[in-house]
Short mmCIF file of C-alpha atoms and ligand atoms in Angstrom, two decimals:
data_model
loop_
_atom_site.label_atom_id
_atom_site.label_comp_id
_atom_site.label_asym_id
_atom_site.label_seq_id
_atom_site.Cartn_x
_atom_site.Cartn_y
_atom_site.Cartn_z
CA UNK A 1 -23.57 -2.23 7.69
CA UNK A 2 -23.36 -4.66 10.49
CA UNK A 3 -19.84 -3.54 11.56
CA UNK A 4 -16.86 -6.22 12.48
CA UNK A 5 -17.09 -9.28 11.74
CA UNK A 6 -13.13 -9.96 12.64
CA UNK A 7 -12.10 -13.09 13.76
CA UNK A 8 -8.96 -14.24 15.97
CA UNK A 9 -6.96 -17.69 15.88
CA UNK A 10 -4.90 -17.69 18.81
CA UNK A 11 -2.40 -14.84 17.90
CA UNK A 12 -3.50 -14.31 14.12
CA UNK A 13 -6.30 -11.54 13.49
CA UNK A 14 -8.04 -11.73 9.92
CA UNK A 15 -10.62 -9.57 8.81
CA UNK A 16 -13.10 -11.59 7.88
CA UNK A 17 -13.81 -15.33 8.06
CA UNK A 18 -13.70 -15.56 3.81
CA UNK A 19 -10.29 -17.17 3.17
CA UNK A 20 -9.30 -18.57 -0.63
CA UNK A 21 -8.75 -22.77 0.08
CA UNK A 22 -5.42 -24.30 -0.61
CA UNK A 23 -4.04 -24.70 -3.87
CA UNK A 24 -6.74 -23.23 -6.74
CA UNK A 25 -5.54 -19.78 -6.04
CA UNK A 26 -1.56 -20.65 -5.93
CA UNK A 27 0.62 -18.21 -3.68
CA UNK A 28 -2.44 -15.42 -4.10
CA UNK A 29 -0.92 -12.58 -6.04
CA UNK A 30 -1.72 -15.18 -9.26
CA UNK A 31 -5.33 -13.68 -8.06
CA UNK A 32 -4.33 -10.21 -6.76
CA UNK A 33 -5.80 -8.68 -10.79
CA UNK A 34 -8.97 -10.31 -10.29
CA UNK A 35 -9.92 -10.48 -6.43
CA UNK A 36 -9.36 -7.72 -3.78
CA UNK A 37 -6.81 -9.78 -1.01
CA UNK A 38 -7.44 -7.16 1.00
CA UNK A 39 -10.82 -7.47 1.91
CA UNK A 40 -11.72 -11.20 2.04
CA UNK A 41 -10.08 -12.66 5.51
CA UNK A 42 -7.04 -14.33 4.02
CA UNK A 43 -5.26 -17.04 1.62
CA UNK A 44 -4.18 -20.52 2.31
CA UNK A 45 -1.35 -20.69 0.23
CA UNK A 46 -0.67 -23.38 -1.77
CA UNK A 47 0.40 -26.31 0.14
CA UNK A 48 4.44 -26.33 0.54
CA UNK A 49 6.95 -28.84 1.20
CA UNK A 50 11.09 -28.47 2.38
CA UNK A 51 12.11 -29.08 -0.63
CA UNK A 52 10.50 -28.04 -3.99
CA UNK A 53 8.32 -30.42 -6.28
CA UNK A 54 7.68 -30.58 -9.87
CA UNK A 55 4.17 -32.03 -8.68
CA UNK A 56 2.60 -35.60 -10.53
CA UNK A 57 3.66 -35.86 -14.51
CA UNK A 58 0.60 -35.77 -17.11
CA UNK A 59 -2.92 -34.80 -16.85
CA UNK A 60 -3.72 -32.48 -13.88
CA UNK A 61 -7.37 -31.48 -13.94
CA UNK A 62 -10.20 -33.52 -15.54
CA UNK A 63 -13.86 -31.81 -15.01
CA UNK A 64 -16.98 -34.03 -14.17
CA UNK A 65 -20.63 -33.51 -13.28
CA UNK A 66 -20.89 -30.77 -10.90
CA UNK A 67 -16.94 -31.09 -9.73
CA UNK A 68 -13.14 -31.33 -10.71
CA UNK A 69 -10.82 -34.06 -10.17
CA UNK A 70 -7.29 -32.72 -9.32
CA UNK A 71 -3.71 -34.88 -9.18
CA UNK A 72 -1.26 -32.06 -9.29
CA UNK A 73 0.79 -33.80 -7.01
CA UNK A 74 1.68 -30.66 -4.52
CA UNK A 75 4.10 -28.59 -7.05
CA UNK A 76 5.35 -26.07 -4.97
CA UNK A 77 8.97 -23.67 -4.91
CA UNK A 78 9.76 -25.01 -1.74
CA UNK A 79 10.41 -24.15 1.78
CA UNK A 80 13.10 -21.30 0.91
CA UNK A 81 11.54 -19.85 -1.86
CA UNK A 82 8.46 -19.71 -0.08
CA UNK A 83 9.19 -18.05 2.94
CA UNK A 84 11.88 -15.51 1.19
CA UNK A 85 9.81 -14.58 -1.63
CA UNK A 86 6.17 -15.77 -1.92
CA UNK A 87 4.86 -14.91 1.97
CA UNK A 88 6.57 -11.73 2.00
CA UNK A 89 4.75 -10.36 -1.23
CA UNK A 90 1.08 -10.67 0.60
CA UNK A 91 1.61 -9.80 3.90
CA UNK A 92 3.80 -6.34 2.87
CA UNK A 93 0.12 -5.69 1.31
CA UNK A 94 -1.57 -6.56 4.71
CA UNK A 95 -3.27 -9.42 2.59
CA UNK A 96 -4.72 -12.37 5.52
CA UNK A 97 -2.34 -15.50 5.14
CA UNK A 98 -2.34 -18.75 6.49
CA UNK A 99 0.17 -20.93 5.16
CA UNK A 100 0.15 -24.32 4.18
CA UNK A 101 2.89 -27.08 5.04
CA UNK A 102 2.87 -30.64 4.14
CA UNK A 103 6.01 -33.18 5.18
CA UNK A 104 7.28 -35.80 3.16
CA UNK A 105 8.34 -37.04 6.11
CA UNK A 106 9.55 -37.38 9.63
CA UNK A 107 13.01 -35.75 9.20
CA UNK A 108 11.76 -33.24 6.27
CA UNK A 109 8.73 -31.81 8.72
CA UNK A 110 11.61 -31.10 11.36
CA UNK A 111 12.75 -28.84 9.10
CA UNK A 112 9.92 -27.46 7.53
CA UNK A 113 8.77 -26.55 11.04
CA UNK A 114 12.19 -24.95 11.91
CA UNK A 115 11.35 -23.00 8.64
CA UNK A 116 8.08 -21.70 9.21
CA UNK A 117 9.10 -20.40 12.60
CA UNK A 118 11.97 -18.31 11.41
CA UNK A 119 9.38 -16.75 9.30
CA UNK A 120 6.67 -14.24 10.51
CA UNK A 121 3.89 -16.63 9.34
CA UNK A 122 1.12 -16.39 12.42
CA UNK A 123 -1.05 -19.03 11.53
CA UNK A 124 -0.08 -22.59 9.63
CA UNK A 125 -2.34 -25.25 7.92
CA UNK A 126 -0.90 -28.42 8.17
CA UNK A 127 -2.79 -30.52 5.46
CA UNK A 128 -2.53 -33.93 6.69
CA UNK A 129 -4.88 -34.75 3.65
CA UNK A 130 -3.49 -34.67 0.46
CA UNK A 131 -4.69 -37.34 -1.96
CA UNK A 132 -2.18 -37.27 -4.73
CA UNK A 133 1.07 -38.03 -3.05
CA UNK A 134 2.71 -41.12 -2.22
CA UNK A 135 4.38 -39.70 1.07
CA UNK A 136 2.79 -37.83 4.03
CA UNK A 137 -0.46 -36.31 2.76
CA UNK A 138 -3.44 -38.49 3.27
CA UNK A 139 -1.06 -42.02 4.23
CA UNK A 140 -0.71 -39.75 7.57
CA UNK A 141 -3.82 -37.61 7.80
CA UNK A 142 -6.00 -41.16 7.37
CA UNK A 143 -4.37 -42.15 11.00
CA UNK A 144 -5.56 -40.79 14.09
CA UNK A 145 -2.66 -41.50 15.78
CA UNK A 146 -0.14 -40.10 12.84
CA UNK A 147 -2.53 -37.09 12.85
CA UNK A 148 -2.00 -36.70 16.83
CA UNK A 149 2.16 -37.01 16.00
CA UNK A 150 2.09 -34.32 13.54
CA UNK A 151 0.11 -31.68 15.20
CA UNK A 152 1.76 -32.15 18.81
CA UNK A 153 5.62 -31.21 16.80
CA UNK A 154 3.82 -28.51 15.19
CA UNK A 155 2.78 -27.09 18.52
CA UNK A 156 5.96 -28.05 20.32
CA UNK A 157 8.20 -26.18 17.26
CA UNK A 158 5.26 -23.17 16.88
CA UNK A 159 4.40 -22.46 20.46
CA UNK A 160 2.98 -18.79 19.83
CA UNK A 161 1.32 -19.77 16.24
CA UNK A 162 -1.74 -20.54 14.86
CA UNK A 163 -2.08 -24.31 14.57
CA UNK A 164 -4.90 -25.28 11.47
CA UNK A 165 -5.23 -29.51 10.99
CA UNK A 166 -6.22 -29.89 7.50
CA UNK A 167 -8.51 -32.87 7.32
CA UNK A 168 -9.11 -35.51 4.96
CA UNK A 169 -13.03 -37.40 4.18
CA UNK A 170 -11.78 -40.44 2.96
CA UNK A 171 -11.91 -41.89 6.39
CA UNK A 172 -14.95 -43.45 7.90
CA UNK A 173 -14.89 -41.18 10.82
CA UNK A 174 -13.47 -37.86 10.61
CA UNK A 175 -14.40 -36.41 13.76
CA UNK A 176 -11.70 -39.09 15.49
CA UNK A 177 -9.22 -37.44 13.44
CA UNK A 178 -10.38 -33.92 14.77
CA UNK A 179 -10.50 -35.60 17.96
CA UNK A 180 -6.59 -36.33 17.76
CA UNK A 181 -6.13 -32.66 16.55
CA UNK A 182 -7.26 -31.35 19.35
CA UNK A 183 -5.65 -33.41 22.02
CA UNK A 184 -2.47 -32.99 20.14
CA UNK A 185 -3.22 -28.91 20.83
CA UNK A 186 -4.25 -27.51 17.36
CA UNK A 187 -5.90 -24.14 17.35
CA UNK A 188 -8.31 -25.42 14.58
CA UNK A 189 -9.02 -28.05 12.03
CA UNK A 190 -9.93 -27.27 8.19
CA UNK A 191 -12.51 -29.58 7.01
CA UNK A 192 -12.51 -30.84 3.96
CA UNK A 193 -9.76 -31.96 1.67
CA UNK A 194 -10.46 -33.27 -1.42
CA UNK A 195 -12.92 -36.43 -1.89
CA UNK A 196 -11.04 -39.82 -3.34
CA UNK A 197 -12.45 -40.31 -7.29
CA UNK A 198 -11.51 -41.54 -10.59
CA UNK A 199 -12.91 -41.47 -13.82
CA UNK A 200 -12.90 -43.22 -17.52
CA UNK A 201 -12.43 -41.86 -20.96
CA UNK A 202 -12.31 -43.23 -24.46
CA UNK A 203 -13.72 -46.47 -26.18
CA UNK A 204 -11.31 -48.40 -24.02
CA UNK A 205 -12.10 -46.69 -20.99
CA UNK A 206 -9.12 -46.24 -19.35
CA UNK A 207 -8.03 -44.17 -16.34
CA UNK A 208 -7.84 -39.93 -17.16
CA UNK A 209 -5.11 -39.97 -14.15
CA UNK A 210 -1.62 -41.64 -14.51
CA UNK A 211 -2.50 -42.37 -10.19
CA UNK A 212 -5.66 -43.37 -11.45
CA UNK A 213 -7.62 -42.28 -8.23
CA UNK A 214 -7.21 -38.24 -8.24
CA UNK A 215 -9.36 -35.72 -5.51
CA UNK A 216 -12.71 -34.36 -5.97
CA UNK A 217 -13.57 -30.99 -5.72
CA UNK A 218 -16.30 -28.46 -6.38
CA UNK A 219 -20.37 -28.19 -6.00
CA UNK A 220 -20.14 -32.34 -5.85
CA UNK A 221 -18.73 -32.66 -2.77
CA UNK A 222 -20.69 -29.85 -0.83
CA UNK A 223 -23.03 -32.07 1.36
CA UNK A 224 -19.80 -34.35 2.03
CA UNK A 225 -17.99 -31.25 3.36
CA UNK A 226 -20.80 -30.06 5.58
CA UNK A 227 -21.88 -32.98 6.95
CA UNK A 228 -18.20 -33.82 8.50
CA UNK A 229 -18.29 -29.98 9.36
CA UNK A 230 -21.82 -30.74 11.16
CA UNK A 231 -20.37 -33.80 12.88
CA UNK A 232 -16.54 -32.73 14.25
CA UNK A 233 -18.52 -29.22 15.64
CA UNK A 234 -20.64 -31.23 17.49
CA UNK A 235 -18.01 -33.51 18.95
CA UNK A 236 -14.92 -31.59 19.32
CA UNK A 237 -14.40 -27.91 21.07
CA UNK A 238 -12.30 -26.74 18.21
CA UNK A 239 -13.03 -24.14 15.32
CA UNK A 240 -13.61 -25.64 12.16
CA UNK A 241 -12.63 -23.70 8.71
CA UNK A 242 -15.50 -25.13 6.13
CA UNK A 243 -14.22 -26.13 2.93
CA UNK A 244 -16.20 -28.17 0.02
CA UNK A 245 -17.68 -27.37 -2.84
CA UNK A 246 -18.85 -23.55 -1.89
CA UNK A 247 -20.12 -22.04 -5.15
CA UNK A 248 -22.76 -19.04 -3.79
CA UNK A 249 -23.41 -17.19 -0.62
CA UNK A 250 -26.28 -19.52 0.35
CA UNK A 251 -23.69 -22.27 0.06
CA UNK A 252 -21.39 -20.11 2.46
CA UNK A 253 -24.58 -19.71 5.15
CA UNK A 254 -24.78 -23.22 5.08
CA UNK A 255 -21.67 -23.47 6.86
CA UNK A 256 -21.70 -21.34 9.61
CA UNK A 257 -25.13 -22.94 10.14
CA UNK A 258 -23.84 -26.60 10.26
CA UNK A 259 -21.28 -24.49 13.11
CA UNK A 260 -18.54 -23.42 10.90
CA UNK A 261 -16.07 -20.86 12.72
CA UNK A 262 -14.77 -19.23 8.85
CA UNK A 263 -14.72 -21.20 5.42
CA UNK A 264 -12.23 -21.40 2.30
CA UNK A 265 -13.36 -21.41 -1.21
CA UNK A 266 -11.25 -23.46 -3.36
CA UNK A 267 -12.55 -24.60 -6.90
CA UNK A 268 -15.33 -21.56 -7.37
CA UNK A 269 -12.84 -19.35 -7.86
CA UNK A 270 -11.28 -20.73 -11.14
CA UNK A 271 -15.05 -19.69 -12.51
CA UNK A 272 -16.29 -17.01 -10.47
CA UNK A 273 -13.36 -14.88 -9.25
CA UNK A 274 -16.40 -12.65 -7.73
CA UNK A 275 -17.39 -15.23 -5.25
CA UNK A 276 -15.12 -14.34 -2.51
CA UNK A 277 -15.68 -10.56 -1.96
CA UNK A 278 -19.44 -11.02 -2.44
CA UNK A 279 -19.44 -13.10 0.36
CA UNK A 280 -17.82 -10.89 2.49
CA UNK A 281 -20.16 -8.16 1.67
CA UNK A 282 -23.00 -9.92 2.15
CA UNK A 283 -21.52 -10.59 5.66
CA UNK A 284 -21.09 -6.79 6.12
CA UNK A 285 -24.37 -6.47 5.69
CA UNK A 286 -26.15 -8.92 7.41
CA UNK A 287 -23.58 -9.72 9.88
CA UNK A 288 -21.90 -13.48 10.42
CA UNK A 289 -24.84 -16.25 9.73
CA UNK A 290 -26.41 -18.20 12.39
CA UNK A 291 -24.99 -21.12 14.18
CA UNK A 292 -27.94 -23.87 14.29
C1 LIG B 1 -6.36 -27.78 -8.23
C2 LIG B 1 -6.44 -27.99 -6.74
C3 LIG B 1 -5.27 -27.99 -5.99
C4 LIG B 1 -5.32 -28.17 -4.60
N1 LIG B 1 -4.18 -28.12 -3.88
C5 LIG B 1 -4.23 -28.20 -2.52
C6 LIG B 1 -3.07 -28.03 -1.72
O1 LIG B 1 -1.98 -27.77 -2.22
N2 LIG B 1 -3.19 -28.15 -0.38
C7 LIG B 1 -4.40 -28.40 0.24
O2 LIG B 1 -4.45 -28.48 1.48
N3 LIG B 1 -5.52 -28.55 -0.49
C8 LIG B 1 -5.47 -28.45 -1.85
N4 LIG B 1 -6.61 -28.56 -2.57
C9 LIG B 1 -7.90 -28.82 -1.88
C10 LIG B 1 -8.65 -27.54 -1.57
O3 LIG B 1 -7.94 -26.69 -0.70
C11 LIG B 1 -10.03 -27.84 -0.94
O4 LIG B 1 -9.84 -28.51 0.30
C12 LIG B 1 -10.90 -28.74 -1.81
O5 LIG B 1 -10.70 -28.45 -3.19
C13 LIG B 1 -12.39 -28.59 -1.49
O6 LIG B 1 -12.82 -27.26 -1.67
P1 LIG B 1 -13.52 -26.71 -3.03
O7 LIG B 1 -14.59 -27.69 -3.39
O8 LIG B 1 -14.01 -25.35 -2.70
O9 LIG B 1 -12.44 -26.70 -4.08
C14 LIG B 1 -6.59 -28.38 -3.96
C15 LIG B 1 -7.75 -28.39 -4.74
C16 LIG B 1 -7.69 -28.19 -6.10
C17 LIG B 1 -8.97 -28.20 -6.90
#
């Protein structure tokens, strides 16, 4: 055993830098039968909005070579259900959470701000990145200087919380967007979101998504993820939460190598529900990986 390998975010402890990603693993107790909460680091829940959404109409997941396209659209309870119900649930089992926010808009972030800090939620992910949403999501996170706006009210209404900027690729540069993070006083940024794709099916090869363009996830998008991971750690003095395509523990070493501070694993675990805690163990053992 190579003893603790705790990390701290500004005033959120977790005990271990294995965290389930956004979204594939819902509000975590969908996963509490199959994967021990308790000893992986945390969950990002799934992304939640004031209000609630039904999420995008029609086909939701399409599998391709090596990844998963995704337009669910954000479905989520809501802000009140969310905080009353769904965050309570893991942390009365000590289970790691960071939770996930998204606005739909200037006036709707005001409140979901006010919301989160009535609520004993230490750390927050704002994902400034989500592909399959007309509002907010990625039509902000592509903008340096929308990126900048959002973080800087999420410090000014979370003073004492953990402050995550969830980052999208589909930018030409993403380390200016970390840049704005961090000037706007985030505690961290979470890179990657999901990669911008689309795909064909039938004799008339039309669209498999309603949107047409969905987000790409899984083993595909790996060297996308740790290349911006590579870039925004050698640019920008903030911890970076890998995320992309993470399918083993040599993917996980990867990471930290390229200068990861903790990663998320998002589409493995709808295949390999073991993927999580043998990371951690394997970190146990051996200790956190090398920064190169
Ligand atoms: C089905 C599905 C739903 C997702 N929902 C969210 C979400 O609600 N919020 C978010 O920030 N990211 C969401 N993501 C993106 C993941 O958190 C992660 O950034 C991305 O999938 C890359 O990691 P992976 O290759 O390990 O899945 C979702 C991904 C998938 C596959």
């Amino acid at each position: 055993m190579s003893g603790n390998i705790a990390i701290e975010l500004g005033p959120a402890r977790f005990r271990n830098p294995v965290f389930l990603a956004s979204g594939p693993a819902g509000y975590g107790t969908e996963y509490e039968e199959l994967i021990d909460l308790e000893r992986i680091g945390g969950v990002v829940t799934k992304t939640i909005t004031l209000e609630p959404r039904a999420g995008n109409p029609g086909r939701r997941l399409w599998e391709t070579q090596g990844g998963l396209l995704n337009s669910v659209g954000l479905e989520n309870v809501g802000a009140e259900r969310f905080f009353k119900d769904k965050l309570p649930a893991l942390e009365d089992k000590g289970i790691g959470v960071i939770v996930s926010l998204a606005a739909e808009g200037w006036d709707d972030y005001e409140g979901l701000l006010g919301a989160a800090d009535d609520s004993s939620a230490a750390a927050v992910e704002i994902n400034l990145s989500c592909p399959n949403v007309e509002r907010g999501g990625m039509a902000v996170g592509t903008d340096p200087e929308l990126v900048a706006r959002y973080v800087e009210l999420a410090r000014k209404r979370l003073p004492d919380r953990a402050i995550i900027a969830k980052l999208t690729p589909n930018v030409t540069d993403i380390v200016s967007l970390a840049r704005s993070a961090e000037k706007a006083g985030a505690d961290a940024v979470t890179a990657i979101n999901t990669v911008l794709g689309m795909d064909l099916e039938g004799e008339d090869s039309r669209p498999v998504f309603r949107r047409v363009s969905a987000g790409l996830s899984g083993p595909a998008i790996l060297p996308v993820a740790l290349d911006a991971v590579w870039r925004i750690t050698r640019s920008v003095d903030l911890p970076v939460f890998g995320v992309g395509g993470i399918s083993s523990v040599d993917d996980a070493i990867k990471f930290f190598a390229a200068g990861a501070f903790a990663i998320q694993i998002g589409t493995a675990v709808f295949y390999d529900h073991t993927l999580p805690e043998r990371i951690v163990e394997a970190f146990e053992q051996r200790g956190l990986p090398a920064r190169n």
